[in-house]
Tab-separated table of C-alpha atoms in Angstrom:
chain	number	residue	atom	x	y	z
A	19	UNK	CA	71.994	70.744	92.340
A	20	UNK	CA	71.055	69.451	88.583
A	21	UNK	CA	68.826	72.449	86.928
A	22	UNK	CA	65.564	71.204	85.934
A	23	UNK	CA	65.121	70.113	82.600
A	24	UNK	CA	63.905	72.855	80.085
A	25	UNK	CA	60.025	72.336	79.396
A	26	UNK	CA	58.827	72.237	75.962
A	27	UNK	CA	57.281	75.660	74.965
A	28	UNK	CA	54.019	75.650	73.781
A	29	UNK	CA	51.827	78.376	72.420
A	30	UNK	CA	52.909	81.238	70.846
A	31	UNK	CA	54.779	84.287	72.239
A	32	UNK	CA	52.792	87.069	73.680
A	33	UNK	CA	53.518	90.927	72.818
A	34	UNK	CA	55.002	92.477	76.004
A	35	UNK	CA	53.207	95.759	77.226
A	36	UNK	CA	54.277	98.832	75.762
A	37	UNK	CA	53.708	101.544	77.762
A	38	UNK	CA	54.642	105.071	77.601
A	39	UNK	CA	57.080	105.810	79.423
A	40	UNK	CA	59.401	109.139	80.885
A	41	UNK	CA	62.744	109.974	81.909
A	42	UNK	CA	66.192	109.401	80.397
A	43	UNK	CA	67.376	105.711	79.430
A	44	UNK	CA	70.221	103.823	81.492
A	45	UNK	CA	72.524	101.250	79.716
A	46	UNK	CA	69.620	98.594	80.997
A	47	UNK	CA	66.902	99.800	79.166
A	48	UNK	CA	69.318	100.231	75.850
A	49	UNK	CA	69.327	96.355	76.474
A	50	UNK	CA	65.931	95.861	76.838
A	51	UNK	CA	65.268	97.735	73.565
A	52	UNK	CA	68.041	95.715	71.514
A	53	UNK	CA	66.612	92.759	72.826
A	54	UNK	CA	62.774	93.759	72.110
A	55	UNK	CA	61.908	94.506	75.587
A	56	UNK	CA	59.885	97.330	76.837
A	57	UNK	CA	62.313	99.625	78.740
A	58	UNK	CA	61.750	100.803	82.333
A	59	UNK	CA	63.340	104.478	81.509
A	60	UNK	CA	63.393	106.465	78.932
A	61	UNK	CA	60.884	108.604	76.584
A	62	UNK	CA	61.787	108.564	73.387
A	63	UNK	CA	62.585	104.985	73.119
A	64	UNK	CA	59.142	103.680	74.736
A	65	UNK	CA	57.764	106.037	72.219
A	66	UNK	CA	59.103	104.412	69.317
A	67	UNK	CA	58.222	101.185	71.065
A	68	UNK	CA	54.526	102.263	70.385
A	69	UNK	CA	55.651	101.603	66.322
A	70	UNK	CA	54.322	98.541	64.566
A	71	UNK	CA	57.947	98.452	62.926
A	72	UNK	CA	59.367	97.919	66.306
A	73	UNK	CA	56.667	95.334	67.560
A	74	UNK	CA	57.206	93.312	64.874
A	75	UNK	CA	61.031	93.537	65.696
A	76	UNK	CA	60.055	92.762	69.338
A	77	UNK	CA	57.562	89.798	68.458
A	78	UNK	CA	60.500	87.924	66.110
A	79	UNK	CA	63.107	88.148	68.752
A	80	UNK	CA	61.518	87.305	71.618
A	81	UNK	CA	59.797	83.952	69.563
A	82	UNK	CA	63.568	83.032	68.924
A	83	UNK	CA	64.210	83.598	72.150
A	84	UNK	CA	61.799	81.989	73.993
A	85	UNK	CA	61.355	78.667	71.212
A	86	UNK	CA	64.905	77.998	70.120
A	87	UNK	CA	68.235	80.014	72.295
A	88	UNK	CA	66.839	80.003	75.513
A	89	UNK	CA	65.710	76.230	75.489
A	90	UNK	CA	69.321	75.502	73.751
A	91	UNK	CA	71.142	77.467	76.924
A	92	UNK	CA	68.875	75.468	79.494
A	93	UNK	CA	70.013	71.742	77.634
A	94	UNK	CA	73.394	73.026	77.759
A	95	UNK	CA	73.138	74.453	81.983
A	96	UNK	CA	72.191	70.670	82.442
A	97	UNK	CA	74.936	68.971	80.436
A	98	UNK	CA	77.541	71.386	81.762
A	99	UNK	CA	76.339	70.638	85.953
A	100	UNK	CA	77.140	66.651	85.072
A	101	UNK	CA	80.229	67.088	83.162
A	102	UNK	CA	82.007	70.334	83.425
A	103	UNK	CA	81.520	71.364	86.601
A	104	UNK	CA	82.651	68.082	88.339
A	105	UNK	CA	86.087	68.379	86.346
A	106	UNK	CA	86.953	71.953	86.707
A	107	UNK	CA	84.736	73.367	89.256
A	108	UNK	CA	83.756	77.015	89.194
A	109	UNK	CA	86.395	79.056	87.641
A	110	UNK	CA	86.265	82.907	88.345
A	111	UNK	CA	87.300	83.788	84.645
A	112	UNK	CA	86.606	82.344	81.010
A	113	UNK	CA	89.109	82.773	78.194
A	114	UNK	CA	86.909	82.661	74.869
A	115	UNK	CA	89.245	83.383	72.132
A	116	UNK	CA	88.132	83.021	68.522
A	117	UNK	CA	84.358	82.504	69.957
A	118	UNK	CA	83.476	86.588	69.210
A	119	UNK	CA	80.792	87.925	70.688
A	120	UNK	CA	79.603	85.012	72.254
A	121	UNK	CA	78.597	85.636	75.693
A	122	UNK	CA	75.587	83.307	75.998
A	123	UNK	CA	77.056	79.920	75.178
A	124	UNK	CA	80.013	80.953	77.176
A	125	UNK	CA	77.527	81.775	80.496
A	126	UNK	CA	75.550	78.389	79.937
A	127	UNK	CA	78.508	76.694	80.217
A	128	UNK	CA	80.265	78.081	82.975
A	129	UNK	CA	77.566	80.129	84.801
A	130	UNK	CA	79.161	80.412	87.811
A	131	UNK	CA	82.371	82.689	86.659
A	132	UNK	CA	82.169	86.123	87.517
A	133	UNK	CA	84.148	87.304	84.351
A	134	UNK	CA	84.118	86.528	80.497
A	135	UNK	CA	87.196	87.608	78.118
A	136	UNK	CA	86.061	87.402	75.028
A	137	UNK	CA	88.740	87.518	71.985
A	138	UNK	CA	87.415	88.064	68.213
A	139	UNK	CA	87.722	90.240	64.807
A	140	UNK	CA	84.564	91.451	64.656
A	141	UNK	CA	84.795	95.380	65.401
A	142	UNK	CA	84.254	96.483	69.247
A	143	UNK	CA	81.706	99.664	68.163
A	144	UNK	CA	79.921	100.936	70.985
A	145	UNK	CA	76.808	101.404	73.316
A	146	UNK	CA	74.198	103.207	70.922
A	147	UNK	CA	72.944	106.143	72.127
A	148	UNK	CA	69.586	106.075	70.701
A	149	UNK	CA	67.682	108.814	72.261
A	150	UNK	CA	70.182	110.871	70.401
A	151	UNK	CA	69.442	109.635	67.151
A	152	UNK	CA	66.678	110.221	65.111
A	153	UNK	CA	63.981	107.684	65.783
A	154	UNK	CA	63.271	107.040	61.968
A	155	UNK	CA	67.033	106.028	61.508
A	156	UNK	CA	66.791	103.739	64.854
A	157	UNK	CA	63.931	102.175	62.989
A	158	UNK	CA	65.746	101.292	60.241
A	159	UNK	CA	68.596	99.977	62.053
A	160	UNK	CA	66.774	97.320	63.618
A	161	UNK	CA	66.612	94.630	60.753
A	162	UNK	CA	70.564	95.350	60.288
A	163	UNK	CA	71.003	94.518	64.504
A	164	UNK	CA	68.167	91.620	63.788
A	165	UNK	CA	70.376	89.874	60.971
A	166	UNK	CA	73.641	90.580	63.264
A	167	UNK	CA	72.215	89.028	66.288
A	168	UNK	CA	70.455	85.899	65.024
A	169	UNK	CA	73.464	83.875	64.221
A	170	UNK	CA	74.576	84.378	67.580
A	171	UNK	CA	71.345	83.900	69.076
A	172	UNK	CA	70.818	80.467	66.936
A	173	UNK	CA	74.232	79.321	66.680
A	174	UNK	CA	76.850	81.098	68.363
A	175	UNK	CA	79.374	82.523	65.606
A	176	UNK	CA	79.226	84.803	62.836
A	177	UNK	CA	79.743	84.152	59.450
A	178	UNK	CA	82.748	86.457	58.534
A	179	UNK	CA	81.187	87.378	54.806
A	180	UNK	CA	78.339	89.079	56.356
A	181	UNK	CA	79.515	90.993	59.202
A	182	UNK	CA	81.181	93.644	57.525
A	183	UNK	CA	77.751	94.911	56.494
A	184	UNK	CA	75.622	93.740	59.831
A	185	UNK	CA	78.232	95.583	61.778
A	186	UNK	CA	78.228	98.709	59.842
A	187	UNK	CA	74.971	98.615	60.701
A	188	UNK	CA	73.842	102.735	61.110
A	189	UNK	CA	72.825	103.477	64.915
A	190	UNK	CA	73.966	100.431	65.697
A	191	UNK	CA	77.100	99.277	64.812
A	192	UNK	CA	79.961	96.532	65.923
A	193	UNK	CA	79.763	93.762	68.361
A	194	UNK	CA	78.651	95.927	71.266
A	195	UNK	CA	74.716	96.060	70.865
A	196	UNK	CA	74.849	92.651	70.073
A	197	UNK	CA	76.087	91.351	73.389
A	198	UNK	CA	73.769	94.177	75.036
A	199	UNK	CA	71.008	92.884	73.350
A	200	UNK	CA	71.762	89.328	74.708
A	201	UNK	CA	72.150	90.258	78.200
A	202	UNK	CA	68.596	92.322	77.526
A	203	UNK	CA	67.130	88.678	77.078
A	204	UNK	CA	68.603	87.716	79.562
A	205	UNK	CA	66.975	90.224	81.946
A	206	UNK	CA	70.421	91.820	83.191
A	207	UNK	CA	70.944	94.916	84.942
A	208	UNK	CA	73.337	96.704	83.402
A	209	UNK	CA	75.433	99.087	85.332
A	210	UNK	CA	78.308	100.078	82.942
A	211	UNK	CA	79.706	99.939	79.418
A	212	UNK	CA	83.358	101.134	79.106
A	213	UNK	CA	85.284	101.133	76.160
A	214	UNK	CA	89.154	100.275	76.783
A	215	UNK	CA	92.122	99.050	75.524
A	216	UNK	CA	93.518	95.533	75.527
A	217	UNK	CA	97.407	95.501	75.376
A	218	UNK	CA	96.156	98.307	72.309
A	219	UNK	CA	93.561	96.270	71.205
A	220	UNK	CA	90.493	98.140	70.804
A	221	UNK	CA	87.842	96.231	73.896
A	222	UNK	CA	84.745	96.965	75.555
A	223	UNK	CA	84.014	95.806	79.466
A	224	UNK	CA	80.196	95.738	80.470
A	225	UNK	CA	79.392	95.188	83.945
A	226	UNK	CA	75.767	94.039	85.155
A	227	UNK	CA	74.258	91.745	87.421
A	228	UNK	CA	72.062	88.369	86.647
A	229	UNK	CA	69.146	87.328	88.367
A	230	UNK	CA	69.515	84.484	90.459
A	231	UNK	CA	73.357	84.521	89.229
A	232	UNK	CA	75.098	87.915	90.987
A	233	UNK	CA	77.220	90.131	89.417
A	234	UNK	CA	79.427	89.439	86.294
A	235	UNK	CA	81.558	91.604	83.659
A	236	UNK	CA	82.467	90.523	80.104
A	237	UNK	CA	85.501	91.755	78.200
A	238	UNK	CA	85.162	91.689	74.208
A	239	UNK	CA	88.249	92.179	72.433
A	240	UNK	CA	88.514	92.899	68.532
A	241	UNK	CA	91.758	91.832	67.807
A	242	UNK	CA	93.840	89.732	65.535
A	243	UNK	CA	94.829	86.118	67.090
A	244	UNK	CA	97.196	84.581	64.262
A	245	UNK	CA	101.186	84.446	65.166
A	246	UNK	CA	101.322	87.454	63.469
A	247	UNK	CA	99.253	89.461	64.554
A	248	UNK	CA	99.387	87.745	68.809
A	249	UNK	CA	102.309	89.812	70.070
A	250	UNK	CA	103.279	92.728	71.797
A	251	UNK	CA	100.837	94.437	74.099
A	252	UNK	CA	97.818	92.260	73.336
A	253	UNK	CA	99.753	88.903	74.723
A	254	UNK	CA	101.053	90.823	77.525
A	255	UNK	CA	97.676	91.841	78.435
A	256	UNK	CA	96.027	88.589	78.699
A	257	UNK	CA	98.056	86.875	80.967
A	258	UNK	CA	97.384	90.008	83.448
A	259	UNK	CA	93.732	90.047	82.933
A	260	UNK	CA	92.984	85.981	82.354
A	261	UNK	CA	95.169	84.896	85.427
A	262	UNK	CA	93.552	81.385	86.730
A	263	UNK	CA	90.986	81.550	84.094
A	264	UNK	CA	89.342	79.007	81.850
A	265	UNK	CA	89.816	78.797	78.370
């Protein structure tokens, strides 16, 4: 069936509750912090939630959320029903090379595959561990992962002059938060982030499971795709791992 259209929003974006909260954080509630949140676990992080730094964070990404990306994905779930889907069905995998960390346009447009291989040169890094850190330095990582995010978030790409520095970001650094903090807005569960190799490629494989959508993985890849550097392992490896896909 056609998704129904995406409404206009109106009104302006209400704080989520922050509540204190206990325990130790799972990969889920790192997403729901990236992506402004409140987490379901974890004490130190609902702590810091209690900041007016990080409700400020929270309040400007979930406006651009809620009033621009999310109302963007929902035009594009429509388009793709009446003229993707009837060519090409429901393929299992999507092949994204050159598209970097860009998981959300890829899911609005095929939202029915159950795995996303994502190929870019932005560096993998890695799930933040940010109960470990000190809570003044997660703090002032947050603009860094604010200014790496909202490209993606508004656009989907990068622009390669600035994410040397938004990737180098302190607590949070590479293309891993990013695409946690995107499946955070999306309200994912997250069960796993691995880090891996791709035919010696550095990668990173995140399971979790949608609402309303079941569960999914998503492969990023850092890696270079010229003739030069496409050979060896890395175009051994995709053939293995892409078989039947969509790219």
């Amino acid at each position: 069936p056609t998704p129904d259209p995406i409404p206009e929003p109106a009104g302006t974006e209400l704080p989520e509750p922050f509540a204190p909260d206990s325990g130790q954080a799972a990969p889920t509630d790192i997403a729901r912090f990236l992506a402004g949140r409140p987490v379901r676990e974890g004490a130190r992080l609902s702590q810091i939630q209690q900041s007016g730094e990080y409700r400020s964070y929270s309040r400007d990404t979930l406006q651009k959320w809620k009033f621009r990306t999310s109302r963007r994905i929902g035009h594009q779930d429509i388009w793709q029903s009446n003229n993707i889907a009837p060519l090409i069905g429901s393929p299992r995998t999507l092949l994204y090379p050159f598209g970097g960390p860009d998981l959300l346009y890829g899911m609005s447009l095929f939202p029915n595959s159950s795995r996303y291989i994502l190929l870019g040169l932005e560096p993998v890094g890695s799930a933040p561990a940010l109960e470990n850190i000190d809570p003044t330095s997660v703090v002032g990582s947050l603009p860094g992962h604010a200014r790496a995010a909202e490209t993606q978030l508004l656009h989907g790409y990068f622009i390669t002059k600035d994410m040397k520095t938004d990737f180098s970001n302190g607590a949070m650094q590479g293309v891993t938060p990013v695409l946690l903090s995107a499946l955070g807005l999306m309200e994912a569960q997250v069960h796993s982030v691995s880090g891996t190799s791709a035919g010696g490629n550095p990668a990173v494989e995140i399971d979790f499971t949608l609402p309303g959508r079941g569960r999914k993985s998503v492969v990023y890849v850092s890696g270079d795709l010229s003739n030069g550097g496409f050979k060896g392992g890395y175009s051994s490896w995709l053939p293995s791992n892409a078989s039947g896909s969509t790219a």
